Amino acid sequence: MIDLTGRTALVTGSGQNAGLGIARVLAEQGARVVINDIHRERAEAAASALASEGLDASAAPFDVSDSRAVQSATESLGEIDILVNNAGNAGAGEMKQSRFQDMVPEDWVPFVDVNLYGVMNCTHAVLRGMCEREWGRVITISSEAGRRGLGIGVSVYGAAKAAGINLMRHVSQEVGVHGVTANTIALGLMNNVPEEFAAPLIKAIPMGRLGSPADAGHMAAFLASEEAGWITGQVFSVNGGASAF
Ligand SMILES: NC(=O)c1ccc[n+]([C@@H]2O[C@H](COP(=O)([O-])OP(=O)(O)OC[C@H]3O[C@@H](n4cnc5c(N)ncnc54)[C@H](O)[C@@H]3O)[C@@H](O)[C@H]2O)c1
């Protein structure tokens, strides 16, 4: 059913884990995928791995939080039909958990830079072209932490993830008339989180397992499809049932 042949998809932060899973599923459905990552070697290795499986993939290393870098990279890439804003967590740095009251303002920057400015930069760079061509799909990867309060030391991350969700909602209202959709996937706990972090939380997942890159990829492929053309401004939880609302 889902056929993305002829579509070009830019997946940010797709050098590994969920992003790579998303890029792989989109490519398996026929898309030409562009693998972005802030780490050049990671983007190139991921693109080579997909290409060696016979998939159409190329690498485009740049920092999504650098608006000028995003602008120049997307100009050189040409027409982007599908954008998946996947780059997130704490950006190029380590994802550390900390109570909000124990943080200082400098600690907030990497979370907001990648999870909000990164999404804004990339969406802004491709949106005009999508509207002119009267077709486009913007998909932002958010988190359960962007939908609700969690006492696990991710307040600023969660605030930036919530902002990404609402950006998609507003953008969807502006571009729907041009055949462009903007949706969010709120991922639950994925299988790349450290064991000690996952262990106490996995009990709250009715499906009894952590999410895989393919789980993220299949939802992204559906939202990228022709068939999802009347779905916009929505948030879809992909979390093994961890929050049934
Ligand atoms: N892992 C989880 O449990 C989980 C849960 C909910 C939501 N999410 C979200 O899903 C997405 C993917 O998470 P993941 O754990 O697979 O990510 P990850 O950290 O394993 O990989 C993200 C990739 O993005 C790249 N990246 C970071 N900053 C970048 C930047 N400024 N520009 C370009 N590339 C950049 C990194 O180099 C890395 O290769 C993120 O948006 C994350 O917030 C993850």
mmCIF file of N, CA and C and ligand atoms in Angstrom, residues 13-19 36-39 42 62-65 86-89 91-92 114-115 141-144 157 161 187-190 192-193, ligand 1:
data_model
loop_
_atom_site.group_PDB
_atom_site.id
_atom_site.type_symbol
_atom_site.label_atom_id
_atom_site.label_comp_id
_atom_site.label_asym_id
_atom_site.label_seq_id
_atom_site.Cartn_x
_atom_site.Cartn_y
_atom_site.Cartn_z
ATOM 1 N N GLY A 13 19.429 13.563 11.911
ATOM 2 C CA GLY A 13 19.968 12.732 12.989
ATOM 3 C C GLY A 13 19.780 11.252 12.734
ATOM 4 N N SER A 14 19.926 10.842 11.469
ATOM 5 C CA SER A 14 19.598 9.440 11.143
ATOM 6 C C SER A 14 20.836 8.573 10.973
ATOM 7 N N GLY A 15 21.927 8.995 11.592
ATOM 8 C CA GLY A 15 23.128 8.174 11.539
ATOM 9 C C GLY A 15 23.035 6.925 12.401
ATOM 10 N N GLN A 16 22.047 6.871 13.292
ATOM 11 C CA GLN A 16 21.930 5.692 14.176
ATOM 12 C C GLN A 16 20.509 5.605 14.752
ATOM 13 N N ASN A 17 20.247 4.482 15.384
ATOM 14 C CA ASN A 17 19.035 4.267 16.199
ATOM 15 C C ASN A 17 17.719 4.626 15.482
ATOM 16 N N ALA A 18 16.816 5.350 16.160
ATOM 17 C CA ALA A 18 15.474 5.566 15.589
ATOM 18 C C ALA A 18 15.547 6.217 14.204
ATOM 19 N N GLY A 19 16.400 7.214 14.059
ATOM 20 C CA GLY A 19 16.498 7.918 12.768
ATOM 21 C C GLY A 19 16.910 6.994 11.651
ATOM 22 N N ASN A 36 20.971 12.665 7.300
ATOM 23 C CA ASN A 36 21.672 13.779 7.959
ATOM 24 C C ASN A 36 22.189 13.321 9.323
ATOM 25 N N ASP A 37 23.340 13.842 9.696
ATOM 26 C CA ASP A 37 23.813 13.714 11.074
ATOM 27 C C ASP A 37 24.858 14.791 11.303
ATOM 28 N N ILE A 38 25.009 15.210 12.541
ATOM 29 C CA ILE A 38 26.039 16.194 12.852
ATOM 30 C C ILE A 38 27.422 15.542 12.726
ATOM 31 N N HIS A 39 27.485 14.233 12.899
ATOM 32 C CA HIS A 39 28.744 13.493 12.742
ATOM 33 C C HIS A 39 28.831 12.965 11.312
ATOM 34 N N ARG A 42 29.295 9.202 10.789
ATOM 35 C CA ARG A 42 28.094 8.427 11.139
ATOM 36 C C ARG A 42 27.079 8.489 9.996
ATOM 37 N N PHE A 62 25.271 17.855 8.531
ATOM 38 C CA PHE A 62 25.211 19.249 8.970
ATOM 39 C C PHE A 62 24.538 19.296 10.331
ATOM 40 N N ASP A 63 24.678 20.462 10.981
ATOM 41 C CA ASP A 63 24.115 20.665 12.318
ATOM 42 C C ASP A 63 22.736 21.314 12.164
ATOM 43 N N VAL A 64 21.686 20.614 12.555
ATOM 44 C CA VAL A 64 20.328 21.150 12.364
ATOM 45 C C VAL A 64 20.074 22.411 13.189
ATOM 46 N N SER A 65 20.871 22.623 14.226
ATOM 47 C CA SER A 65 20.642 23.814 15.054
ATOM 48 C C SER A 65 21.330 25.061 14.493
ATOM 49 N N ASN A 86 14.139 14.254 13.184
ATOM 50 C CA ASN A 86 14.425 13.224 14.190
ATOM 51 C C ASN A 86 15.561 13.603 15.136
ATOM 52 N N ALA A 87 16.498 14.424 14.689
ATOM 53 C CA ALA A 87 17.643 14.787 15.553
ATOM 54 C C ALA A 87 17.095 15.351 16.859
ATOM 55 N N GLY A 88 17.618 14.887 17.977
ATOM 56 C CA GLY A 88 17.027 15.332 19.244
ATOM 57 C C GLY A 88 17.884 14.975 20.431
ATOM 58 N N ASN A 89 17.248 14.561 21.478
ATOM 59 C CA ASN A 89 17.906 14.292 22.762
ATOM 60 C C ASN A 89 18.669 15.531 23.214
ATOM 61 N N GLY A 91 21.327 16.763 21.547
ATOM 62 C CA GLY A 91 22.186 17.134 20.427
ATOM 63 C C GLY A 91 23.406 16.236 20.380
ATOM 64 N N ALA A 92 24.552 16.829 20.071
ATOM 65 C CA ALA A 92 25.773 16.030 19.932
ATOM 66 C C ALA A 92 26.308 15.581 21.291
ATOM 67 N N VAL A 114 18.574 21.715 19.737
ATOM 68 C CA VAL A 114 18.320 20.621 18.788
ATOM 69 C C VAL A 114 16.837 20.277 18.697
ATOM 70 N N ASN A 115 16.135 20.272 19.832
ATOM 71 C CA ASN A 115 14.743 19.788 19.824
ATOM 72 C C ASN A 115 13.733 20.844 19.379
ATOM 73 N N ILE A 141 9.748 14.046 15.282
ATOM 74 C CA ILE A 141 9.839 12.999 16.300
ATOM 75 C C ILE A 141 9.925 13.667 17.665
ATOM 76 N N SER A 142 8.856 13.495 18.429
ATOM 77 C CA SER A 142 8.832 14.022 19.779
ATOM 78 C C SER A 142 8.880 12.844 20.761
ATOM 79 N N SER A 143 8.365 13.067 21.918
ATOM 80 C CA SER A 143 8.540 12.094 23.002
ATOM 81 C C SER A 143 7.323 12.146 23.921
ATOM 82 N N GLU A 144 7.113 11.078 24.652
ATOM 83 C CA GLU A 144 6.091 11.134 25.707
ATOM 84 C C GLU A 144 6.409 12.277 26.665
ATOM 85 N N TYR A 157 14.213 19.194 28.282
ATOM 86 C CA TYR A 157 14.021 18.338 27.102
ATOM 87 C C TYR A 157 12.529 18.241 26.786
ATOM 88 N N LYS A 161 10.479 19.425 23.506
ATOM 89 C CA LYS A 161 9.721 18.432 22.731
ATOM 90 C C LYS A 161 8.251 18.856 22.596
ATOM 91 N N LEU A 187 7.441 9.306 20.590
ATOM 92 C CA LEU A 187 7.992 7.986 20.900
ATOM 93 C C LEU A 187 8.014 7.749 22.404
ATOM 94 N N GLY A 188 7.798 6.502 22.762
ATOM 95 C CA GLY A 188 8.008 6.085 24.149
ATOM 96 C C GLY A 188 9.447 5.621 24.328
ATOM 97 N N LEU A 189 9.649 4.768 25.295
ATOM 98 C CA LEU A 189 11.004 4.338 25.633
ATOM 99 C C LEU A 189 11.553 3.396 24.549
ATOM 100 N N MET A 190 12.699 3.775 23.964
ATOM 101 C CA MET A 190 13.257 3.016 22.843
ATOM 102 C C MET A 190 14.374 2.090 23.315
ATOM 103 N N ASN A 192 17.403 1.813 22.715
ATOM 104 C CA ASN A 192 18.799 2.257 22.821
ATOM 105 C C ASN A 192 19.077 2.994 24.132
ATOM 106 N N VAL A 193 18.070 3.052 25.032
ATOM 107 C CA VAL A 193 18.323 3.746 26.304
ATOM 108 C C VAL A 193 19.126 2.820 27.236
HETATM 109 N N1 LIG B 1 15.649 6.928 22.658
HETATM 110 C C1 LIG B 1 14.481 7.092 23.248
HETATM 111 O O1 LIG B 1 14.078 6.344 24.160
HETATM 112 C C2 LIG B 1 13.569 8.200 22.807
HETATM 113 C C3 LIG B 1 12.322 8.323 23.417
HETATM 114 C C4 LIG B 1 11.464 9.319 22.993
HETATM 115 C C5 LIG B 1 11.847 10.179 21.985
HETATM 116 N N2 LIG B 1 13.078 10.064 21.419
HETATM 117 C C6 LIG B 1 13.431 10.991 20.351
HETATM 118 O O2 LIG B 1 13.648 10.236 19.186
HETATM 119 C C7 LIG B 1 14.659 10.841 18.388
HETATM 120 C C8 LIG B 1 15.775 9.853 18.124
HETATM 121 O O3 LIG B 1 16.281 9.418 19.372
HETATM 122 P P1 LIG B 1 17.496 8.377 19.454
HETATM 123 O O4 LIG B 1 17.612 7.978 20.879
HETATM 124 O O5 LIG B 1 17.365 7.372 18.377
HETATM 125 O O6 LIG B 1 18.698 9.365 19.104
HETATM 126 P P2 LIG B 1 20.268 9.168 19.190
HETATM 127 O O7 LIG B 1 20.769 10.182 20.158
HETATM 128 O O8 LIG B 1 20.657 7.753 19.364
HETATM 129 O O9 LIG B 1 20.689 9.606 17.722
HETATM 130 C C9 LIG B 1 20.431 10.894 17.278
HETATM 131 C C10 LIG B 1 21.407 11.230 16.184
HETATM 132 O O10 LIG B 1 21.216 12.634 15.928
HETATM 133 C C11 LIG B 1 22.486 13.210 15.733
HETATM 134 N N3 LIG B 1 22.413 14.626 16.087
HETATM 135 C C12 LIG B 1 22.412 15.152 17.332
HETATM 136 N N4 LIG B 1 22.386 16.489 17.272
HETATM 137 C C13 LIG B 1 22.353 16.806 15.962
HETATM 138 C C14 LIG B 1 22.323 18.020 15.272
HETATM 139 N N5 LIG B 1 22.353 19.200 15.945
HETATM 140 N N6 LIG B 1 22.291 18.006 13.932
HETATM 141 C C15 LIG B 1 22.281 16.831 13.264
HETATM 142 N N7 LIG B 1 22.336 15.638 13.866
HETATM 143 C C16 LIG B 1 22.364 15.621 15.204
HETATM 144 C C17 LIG B 1 23.421 12.440 16.635
HETATM 145 O O11 LIG B 1 24.765 12.558 16.202
HETATM 146 C C18 LIG B 1 22.859 11.031 16.549
HETATM 147 O O12 LIG B 1 23.501 10.266 15.545
HETATM 148 C C19 LIG B 1 15.100 12.076 19.155
HETATM 149 O O13 LIG B 1 14.392 13.202 18.682
HETATM 150 C C20 LIG B 1 14.713 11.767 20.580
HETATM 151 O O14 LIG B 1 14.527 12.935 21.333
HETATM 152 C C21 LIG B 1 13.944 9.083 21.787
#
